[in-house]
mmCIF file with all atom_site columns, C-alpha atoms in Angstrom:
data_model
loop_
_atom_site.group_PDB
_atom_site.id
_atom_site.type_symbol
_atom_site.label_atom_id
_atom_site.label_alt_id
_atom_site.label_comp_id
_atom_site.label_asym_id
_atom_site.label_entity_id
_atom_site.label_seq_id
_atom_site.pdbx_PDB_ins_code
_atom_site.Cartn_x
_atom_site.Cartn_y
_atom_site.Cartn_z
_atom_site.occupancy
_atom_site.B_iso_or_equiv
_atom_site.pdbx_formal_charge
_atom_site.auth_seq_id
_atom_site.auth_comp_id
_atom_site.auth_asym_id
_atom_site.auth_atom_id
_atom_site.pdbx_PDB_model_num
ATOM 1   C CA . MET A 1 1   ? 0.099   0.039  0.041   1.00 83.00 ? 521 MET A CA 1
ATOM 2   C CA . LYS A 1 2   ? 1.117   3.270  -0.917  1.00 97.00 ? 522 LYS A CA 1
ATOM 3   C CA . LYS A 1 3   ? 0.788   6.379  1.478   1.00 98.00 ? 523 LYS A CA 1
ATOM 4   C CA . CYS A 1 4   ? 1.807   10.082 1.544   1.00 98.00 ? 524 CYS A CA 1
ATOM 5   C CA . VAL A 1 5   ? 1.600   12.706 3.934   1.00 98.00 ? 525 VAL A CA 1
ATOM 6   C CA . PHE A 1 6   ? 0.145   16.107 2.918   1.00 98.00 ? 526 PHE A CA 1
ATOM 7   C CA . ALA A 1 7   ? 0.685   18.633 5.956   1.00 97.00 ? 527 ALA A CA 1
ATOM 8   C CA . GLY A 1 8   ? -0.287  22.165 6.945   1.00 96.00 ? 528 GLY A CA 1
ATOM 9   C CA . THR A 1 9   ? -1.930  24.418 9.338   1.00 95.00 ? 529 THR A CA 1
ATOM 10  C CA . PHE A 1 10  ? -5.252  24.281 7.465   1.00 97.00 ? 530 PHE A CA 1
ATOM 11  C CA . ASP A 1 11  ? -6.408  27.553 8.797   1.00 97.00 ? 531 ASP A CA 1
ATOM 12  C CA . PRO A 1 12  ? -9.098  27.008 7.363   1.00 97.00 ? 532 PRO A CA 1
ATOM 13  C CA . VAL A 1 13  ? -8.935  24.220 5.154   1.00 97.00 ? 533 VAL A CA 1
ATOM 14  C CA . THR A 1 14  ? -9.600  25.801 1.417   1.00 97.00 ? 534 THR A CA 1
ATOM 15  C CA . LEU A 1 15  ? -10.827 24.314 -2.020  1.00 97.00 ? 535 LEU A CA 1
ATOM 16  C CA . GLY A 1 16  ? -6.866  24.451 -2.810  1.00 97.00 ? 536 GLY A CA 1
ATOM 17  C CA . HIS A 1 17  ? -6.231  22.207 0.166   1.00 97.00 ? 537 HIS A CA 1
ATOM 18  C CA . LYS A 1 18  ? -9.148  20.036 -0.959  1.00 97.00 ? 538 LYS A CA 1
ATOM 19  C CA . LYS A 1 19  ? -7.683  19.671 -4.329  1.00 97.00 ? 539 LYS A CA 1
ATOM 20  C CA . VAL A 1 20  ? -4.321  18.476 -3.633  1.00 98.00 ? 540 VAL A CA 1
ATOM 21  C CA . ILE A 1 21  ? -5.917  15.849 -1.190  1.00 98.00 ? 541 ILE A CA 1
ATOM 22  C CA . ASP A 1 22  ? -8.319  14.544 -4.079  1.00 97.00 ? 542 ASP A CA 1
ATOM 23  C CA . THR A 1 23  ? -5.423  14.482 -6.669  1.00 98.00 ? 543 THR A CA 1
ATOM 24  C CA . ALA A 1 24  ? -2.996  12.568 -4.037  1.00 98.00 ? 544 ALA A CA 1
ATOM 25  C CA . LEU A 1 25  ? -5.962  10.144 -3.738  1.00 98.00 ? 545 LEU A CA 1
ATOM 26  C CA . LYS A 1 26  ? -5.633  9.377  -7.313  1.00 98.00 ? 546 LYS A CA 1
ATOM 27  C CA . ILE A 1 27  ? -2.107  8.535  -6.785  1.00 97.00 ? 547 ILE A CA 1
ATOM 28  C CA . PHE A 1 28  ? -1.683  6.946  -3.280  1.00 98.00 ? 548 PHE A CA 1
ATOM 29  C CA . ASP A 1 29  ? -3.854  4.412  -1.465  1.00 98.00 ? 549 ASP A CA 1
ATOM 30  C CA . GLU A 1 30  ? -3.769  6.578  1.756   1.00 98.00 ? 550 GLU A CA 1
ATOM 31  C CA . VAL A 1 31  ? -3.305  9.993  2.627   1.00 98.00 ? 551 VAL A CA 1
ATOM 32  C CA . VAL A 1 32  ? -2.463  11.158 5.658   1.00 98.00 ? 552 VAL A CA 1
ATOM 33  C CA . VAL A 1 33  ? -3.429  14.930 6.212   1.00 98.00 ? 553 VAL A CA 1
ATOM 34  C CA . ALA A 1 34  ? -1.582  16.191 9.155   1.00 98.00 ? 554 ALA A CA 1
ATOM 35  C CA . VAL A 1 35  ? -2.752  19.457 10.862  1.00 98.00 ? 555 VAL A CA 1
ATOM 36  C CA . LEU A 1 36  ? 0.834   21.078 11.939  1.00 95.00 ? 556 LEU A CA 1
ATOM 37  C CA . ILE A 1 37  ? 0.997   22.588 15.373  1.00 93.00 ? 557 ILE A CA 1
ATOM 38  C CA . ASN A 1 38  ? 3.221   25.863 14.675  1.00 83.00 ? 558 ASN A CA 1
ATOM 39  C CA . THR A 1 39  ? 3.721   27.673 17.795  1.00 81.00 ? 559 THR A CA 1
ATOM 40  C CA . ALA A 1 40  ? 5.072   30.449 15.612  1.00 82.00 ? 560 ALA A CA 1
ATOM 41  C CA . LYS A 1 41  ? 1.653   31.183 14.095  1.00 81.00 ? 561 LYS A CA 1
ATOM 42  C CA . SER A 1 42  ? -1.509  32.505 15.709  1.00 88.00 ? 562 SER A CA 1
ATOM 43  C CA . PRO A 1 43  ? -4.299  30.776 13.938  1.00 94.00 ? 563 PRO A CA 1
ATOM 44  C CA . LEU A 1 44  ? -7.870  31.977 13.656  1.00 95.00 ? 564 LEU A CA 1
ATOM 45  C CA . PHE A 1 45  ? -9.328  28.482 14.131  1.00 96.00 ? 565 PHE A CA 1
ATOM 46  C CA . THR A 1 46  ? -8.259  26.079 17.194  1.00 96.00 ? 566 THR A CA 1
ATOM 47  C CA . LEU A 1 47  ? -6.549  22.819 16.691  1.00 97.00 ? 567 LEU A CA 1
ATOM 48  C CA . ASP A 1 48  ? -9.927  21.065 17.250  1.00 97.00 ? 568 ASP A CA 1
ATOM 49  C CA . GLU A 1 49  ? -11.875 23.372 14.763  1.00 97.00 ? 569 GLU A CA 1
ATOM 50  C CA . ARG A 1 50  ? -9.540  22.483 11.863  1.00 98.00 ? 570 ARG A CA 1
ATOM 51  C CA . LEU A 1 51  ? -9.553  18.886 12.668  1.00 98.00 ? 571 LEU A CA 1
ATOM 52  C CA . SER A 1 52  ? -13.199 18.887 12.608  1.00 97.00 ? 572 SER A CA 1
ATOM 53  C CA . PHE A 1 53  ? -13.491 20.737 9.269   1.00 98.00 ? 573 PHE A CA 1
ATOM 54  C CA . LEU A 1 54  ? -11.188 18.075 7.678   1.00 98.00 ? 574 LEU A CA 1
ATOM 55  C CA . ASN A 1 55  ? -13.000 15.366 9.434   1.00 97.00 ? 575 ASN A CA 1
ATOM 56  C CA . LYS A 1 56  ? -16.284 16.416 8.117   1.00 97.00 ? 576 LYS A CA 1
ATOM 57  C CA . LEU A 1 57  ? -14.841 16.991 4.550   1.00 97.00 ? 577 LEU A CA 1
ATOM 58  C CA . TYR A 1 58  ? -13.593 13.488 4.297   1.00 97.00 ? 578 TYR A CA 1
ATOM 59  C CA . ASN A 1 59  ? -16.117 11.724 6.600   1.00 94.00 ? 579 ASN A CA 1
ATOM 60  C CA . GLY A 1 60  ? -16.246 8.012  6.019   1.00 83.00 ? 580 GLY A CA 1
ATOM 61  C CA . ASP A 1 61  ? -13.112 7.835  3.280   1.00 96.00 ? 581 ASP A CA 1
ATOM 62  C CA . LYS A 1 62  ? -11.205 5.167  4.970   1.00 96.00 ? 582 LYS A CA 1
ATOM 63  C CA . ARG A 1 63  ? -8.302  6.429  2.546   1.00 98.00 ? 583 ARG A CA 1
ATOM 64  C CA . VAL A 1 64  ? -7.923  9.877  4.325   1.00 98.00 ? 584 VAL A CA 1
ATOM 65  C CA . LYS A 1 65  ? -6.521  9.865  7.750   1.00 98.00 ? 585 LYS A CA 1
ATOM 66  C CA . ILE A 1 66  ? -6.586  13.025 9.630   1.00 98.00 ? 586 ILE A CA 1
ATOM 67  C CA . ILE A 1 67  ? -4.343  13.802 12.501  1.00 98.00 ? 587 ILE A CA 1
ATOM 68  C CA . SER A 1 68  ? -2.433  16.743 14.286  1.00 98.00 ? 588 SER A CA 1
ATOM 69  C CA . PHE A 1 69  ? 1.376   16.902 14.540  1.00 97.00 ? 589 PHE A CA 1
ATOM 70  C CA . LYS A 1 70  ? 3.739   19.053 16.278  1.00 96.00 ? 590 LYS A CA 1
ATOM 71  C CA . GLY A 1 71  ? 7.359   18.681 15.126  1.00 94.00 ? 591 GLY A CA 1
ATOM 72  C CA . ALA A 1 72  ? 9.402   18.138 12.093  1.00 95.00 ? 592 ALA A CA 1
ATOM 73  C CA . VAL A 1 73  ? 7.859   16.771 9.025   1.00 96.00 ? 593 VAL A CA 1
ATOM 74  C CA . VAL A 1 74  ? 10.753  14.270 8.729   1.00 97.00 ? 594 VAL A CA 1
ATOM 75  C CA . ASP A 1 75  ? 9.549   12.961 11.959  1.00 98.00 ? 595 ASP A CA 1
ATOM 76  C CA . LEU A 1 76  ? 5.964   12.643 10.881  1.00 98.00 ? 596 LEU A CA 1
ATOM 77  C CA . LEU A 1 77  ? 7.039   10.543 7.657   1.00 98.00 ? 597 LEU A CA 1
ATOM 78  C CA . GLU A 1 78  ? 8.736   8.372  10.188  1.00 98.00 ? 598 GLU A CA 1
ATOM 79  C CA . GLN A 1 79  ? 6.113   8.053  12.106  1.00 97.00 ? 599 GLN A CA 1
ATOM 80  C CA . GLU A 1 80  ? 3.692   7.128  9.228   1.00 98.00 ? 600 GLU A CA 1
ATOM 81  C CA . ASN A 1 81  ? 6.220   4.836  7.583   1.00 98.00 ? 601 ASN A CA 1
ATOM 82  C CA . THR A 1 82  ? 6.370   6.567  4.487   1.00 98.00 ? 602 THR A CA 1
ATOM 83  C CA . PRO A 1 83  ? 8.954   8.800  2.364   1.00 98.00 ? 603 PRO A CA 1
ATOM 84  C CA . TYR A 1 84  ? 6.269   10.246 0.155   1.00 98.00 ? 604 TYR A CA 1
ATOM 85  C CA . TYR A 1 85  ? 5.480   13.968 0.902   1.00 98.00 ? 605 TYR A CA 1
ATOM 86  C CA . VAL A 1 86  ? 2.995   15.641 -1.118  1.00 98.00 ? 606 VAL A CA 1
ATOM 87  C CA . ARG A 1 87  ? 3.012   19.361 -1.454  1.00 98.00 ? 607 ARG A CA 1
ATOM 88  C CA . GLY A 1 88  ? 0.596   22.026 -3.445  1.00 97.00 ? 608 GLY A CA 1
ATOM 89  C CA . ILE A 1 89  ? 2.296   24.559 -5.560  1.00 97.00 ? 609 ILE A CA 1
ATOM 90  C CA . ARG A 1 90  ? 0.299   27.850 -6.981  1.00 96.00 ? 610 ARG A CA 1
ATOM 91  C CA . ASN A 1 91  ? 3.097   29.621 -8.223  1.00 95.00 ? 611 ASN A CA 1
ATOM 92  C CA . THR A 1 92  ? 7.179   30.151 -8.536  1.00 95.00 ? 612 THR A CA 1
ATOM 93  C CA . VAL A 1 93  ? 7.057   31.864 -4.794  1.00 95.00 ? 613 VAL A CA 1
ATOM 94  C CA . ASP A 1 94  ? 5.393   28.436 -3.519  1.00 95.00 ? 614 ASP A CA 1
ATOM 95  C CA . PHE A 1 95  ? 8.037   26.407 -5.473  1.00 96.00 ? 615 PHE A CA 1
ATOM 96  C CA . GLU A 1 96  ? 11.042  28.216 -4.369  1.00 97.00 ? 616 GLU A CA 1
ATOM 97  C CA . TYR A 1 97  ? 9.807   28.002 -0.640  1.00 96.00 ? 617 TYR A CA 1
ATOM 98  C CA . GLU A 1 98  ? 9.001   24.301 -0.854  1.00 96.00 ? 618 GLU A CA 1
ATOM 99  C CA . ASN A 1 99  ? 12.180  23.538 -2.658  1.00 96.00 ? 619 ASN A CA 1
ATOM 100 C CA . GLN A 1 100 ? 14.246  25.044 -0.028  1.00 97.00 ? 620 GLN A CA 1
ATOM 101 C CA . ASN A 1 101 ? 12.345  22.958 2.454   1.00 96.00 ? 621 ASN A CA 1
ATOM 102 C CA . HIS A 1 102 ? 12.782  19.739 0.131   1.00 97.00 ? 622 HIS A CA 1
ATOM 103 C CA . PHE A 1 103 ? 16.628  20.234 0.385   1.00 97.00 ? 623 PHE A CA 1
ATOM 104 C CA . ALA A 1 104 ? 16.424  21.090 4.155   1.00 97.00 ? 624 ALA A CA 1
ATOM 105 C CA . ASN A 1 105 ? 14.181  17.795 4.647   1.00 97.00 ? 625 ASN A CA 1
ATOM 106 C CA . LYS A 1 106 ? 16.373  15.925 2.507   1.00 97.00 ? 626 LYS A CA 1
ATOM 107 C CA . LYS A 1 107 ? 19.496  16.324 4.715   1.00 97.00 ? 627 LYS A CA 1
ATOM 108 C CA . LEU A 1 108 ? 17.319  14.945 7.569   1.00 97.00 ? 628 LEU A CA 1
ATOM 109 C CA . LYS A 1 109 ? 15.765  12.195 5.687   1.00 97.00 ? 629 LYS A CA 1
ATOM 110 C CA . GLU A 1 110 ? 17.595  11.067 2.677   1.00 97.00 ? 630 GLU A CA 1
ATOM 111 C CA . ASP A 1 111 ? 14.659  8.795  1.304   1.00 97.00 ? 631 ASP A CA 1
ATOM 112 C CA . ILE A 1 112 ? 12.217  11.402 1.356   1.00 98.00 ? 632 ILE A CA 1
ATOM 113 C CA . VAL A 1 113 ? 10.241  11.840 -2.012  1.00 98.00 ? 633 VAL A CA 1
ATOM 114 C CA . THR A 1 114 ? 8.739   15.205 -2.136  1.00 98.00 ? 634 THR A CA 1
ATOM 115 C CA . ILE A 1 115 ? 5.699   15.408 -4.972  1.00 98.00 ? 635 ILE A CA 1
ATOM 116 C CA . TYR A 1 116 ? 4.813   18.864 -6.200  1.00 98.00 ? 636 TYR A CA 1
ATOM 117 C CA . LEU A 1 117 ? 1.263   19.077 -7.258  1.00 98.00 ? 637 LEU A CA 1
ATOM 118 C CA . PRO A 1 118 ? 0.371   22.286 -9.057  1.00 96.00 ? 638 PRO A CA 1
ATOM 119 C CA . ALA A 1 119 ? -2.760  24.067 -8.461  1.00 95.00 ? 639 ALA A CA 1
ATOM 120 C CA . GLU A 1 120 ? -5.466  24.125 -10.799 1.00 91.00 ? 640 GLU A CA 1
ATOM 121 C CA . GLN A 1 121 ? -5.871  27.437 -12.858 1.00 92.00 ? 641 GLN A CA 1
ATOM 122 C CA . ASP A 1 122 ? -9.424  28.217 -11.192 1.00 90.00 ? 642 ASP A CA 1
ATOM 123 C CA . SER A 1 123 ? -7.570  27.929 -7.527  1.00 91.00 ? 643 SER A CA 1
ATOM 124 C CA . LEU A 1 124 ? -4.269  29.659 -8.105  1.00 92.00 ? 644 LEU A CA 1
ATOM 125 C CA . GLN A 1 125 ? -5.310  32.579 -5.848  1.00 94.00 ? 645 GLN A CA 1
ATOM 126 C CA . ILE A 1 126 ? -6.978  30.432 -3.058  1.00 95.00 ? 646 ILE A CA 1
ATOM 127 C CA . SER A 1 127 ? -5.015  30.617 0.175   1.00 95.00 ? 647 SER A CA 1
ATOM 128 C CA . SER A 1 128 ? -6.002  30.483 3.886   1.00 95.00 ? 648 SER A CA 1
ATOM 129 C CA . SER A 1 129 ? -4.493  33.799 4.319   1.00 94.00 ? 649 SER A CA 1
ATOM 130 C CA . LEU A 1 130 ? -6.989  35.122 1.774   1.00 96.00 ? 650 LEU A CA 1
ATOM 131 C CA . VAL A 1 131 ? -9.905  33.357 3.501   1.00 97.00 ? 651 VAL A CA 1
ATOM 132 C CA . LYS A 1 132 ? -8.616  34.758 6.750   1.00 95.00 ? 652 LYS A CA 1
ATOM 133 C CA . ASN A 1 133 ? -8.753  38.455 5.219   1.00 95.00 ? 653 ASN A CA 1
ATOM 134 C CA . SER A 1 134 ? -11.903 38.062 3.757   1.00 96.00 ? 654 SER A CA 1
ATOM 135 C CA . ILE A 1 135 ? -13.185 37.049 7.174   1.00 95.00 ? 655 ILE A CA 1
ATOM 136 C CA . ILE A 1 136 ? -11.476 40.069 9.123   1.00 93.00 ? 656 ILE A CA 1
ATOM 137 C CA . PHE A 1 137 ? -12.818 42.444 6.444   1.00 95.00 ? 657 PHE A CA 1
ATOM 138 C CA . ASN A 1 138 ? -16.185 41.196 6.140   1.00 94.00 ? 658 ASN A CA 1
ATOM 139 C CA . LYS A 1 139 ? -16.247 40.052 2.541   1.00 97.00 ? 659 LYS A CA 1
ATOM 140 C CA . GLU A 1 140 ? -17.664 36.961 0.784   1.00 96.00 ? 660 GLU A CA 1
ATOM 141 C CA . TYR A 1 141 ? -15.368 33.877 0.763   1.00 97.00 ? 661 TYR A CA 1
ATOM 142 C CA . SER A 1 142 ? -17.537 30.916 0.104   1.00 97.00 ? 662 SER A CA 1
ATOM 143 C CA . PHE A 1 143 ? -16.100 30.376 -3.104  1.00 95.00 ? 663 PHE A CA 1
ATOM 144 C CA . TYR A 1 144 ? -12.673 29.794 -1.420  1.00 97.00 ? 664 TYR A CA 1
ATOM 145 C CA . VAL A 1 145 ? -13.605 26.790 1.088   1.00 98.00 ? 665 VAL A CA 1
ATOM 146 C CA . PRO A 1 146 ? -15.427 23.399 0.644   1.00 97.00 ? 666 PRO A CA 1
ATOM 147 C CA . GLU A 1 147 ? -19.066 23.955 0.246   1.00 96.00 ? 667 GLU A CA 1
ATOM 148 C CA . GLN A 1 148 ? -19.583 20.925 2.820   1.00 96.00 ? 668 GLN A CA 1
ATOM 149 C CA . ILE A 1 149 ? -18.118 23.009 5.624   1.00 97.00 ? 669 ILE A CA 1
ATOM 150 C CA . TYR A 1 150 ? -18.868 26.828 4.941   1.00 97.00 ? 670 TYR A CA 1
ATOM 151 C CA . THR A 1 151 ? -21.660 26.383 7.173   1.00 96.00 ? 671 THR A CA 1
ATOM 152 C CA . ASP A 1 152 ? -19.570 24.880 10.037  1.00 97.00 ? 672 ASP A CA 1
ATOM 153 C CA . ILE A 1 153 ? -16.953 27.704 9.213   1.00 97.00 ? 673 ILE A CA 1
ATOM 154 C CA . GLN A 1 154 ? -19.813 30.405 9.685   1.00 96.00 ? 674 GLN A CA 1
ATOM 155 C CA . LYS A 1 155 ? -21.041 28.790 13.158  1.00 96.00 ? 675 LYS A CA 1
ATOM 156 C CA . VAL A 1 156 ? -17.711 28.617 14.591  1.00 96.00 ? 676 VAL A CA 1
ATOM 157 C CA . LEU A 1 157 ? -17.051 32.405 13.421  1.00 95.00 ? 677 LEU A CA 1
ATOM 158 C CA . GLU A 1 158 ? -20.514 33.352 14.983  1.00 93.00 ? 678 GLU A CA 1
ATOM 159 C CA . GLU A 1 159 ? -19.503 31.672 18.446  1.00 93.00 ? 679 GLU A CA 1
ATOM 160 C CA . LYS A 1 160 ? -16.131 33.657 18.218  1.00 87.00 ? 680 LYS A CA 1
ATOM 161 C CA . ASP A 1 161 ? -17.983 36.974 17.355  1.00 83.00 ? 681 ASP A CA 1
ATOM 162 C CA . VAL A 1 162 ? -15.684 37.355 14.333  1.00 77.00 ? 682 VAL A CA 1
#
């Protein structure tokens, strides 16, 4: 069985993230989606909320394993017993950033295989930052997040009074 890891903060999960996961499912038997705990970031949504959004999005799909992880990606790959690390790429800025990370990870885990999946043209502009800015400035963002979780995001935001 071939399995990969796709990791990120998913604050919140976007249509771009979903497209990367769905494409990875065409290649791999299992996709481990890891919500990374990054103490250097101040997420809008709690870890539990982000996990809940992803679990609802892939509810019942046994090929998708949703977890949280604090630590280096190479340790996560070891934990999941796979060398395959999937990254979504929207543009050359993403490519440069991901390439730097790849070479750093390669020093720590020689057998890592980083797989870059290009964004579809209709989702090149989508990012969690764009969604958060839209929320903060009270602008429409429903076309950037999966329909299945839009209402859940709205409910959480109302509870937070955002």
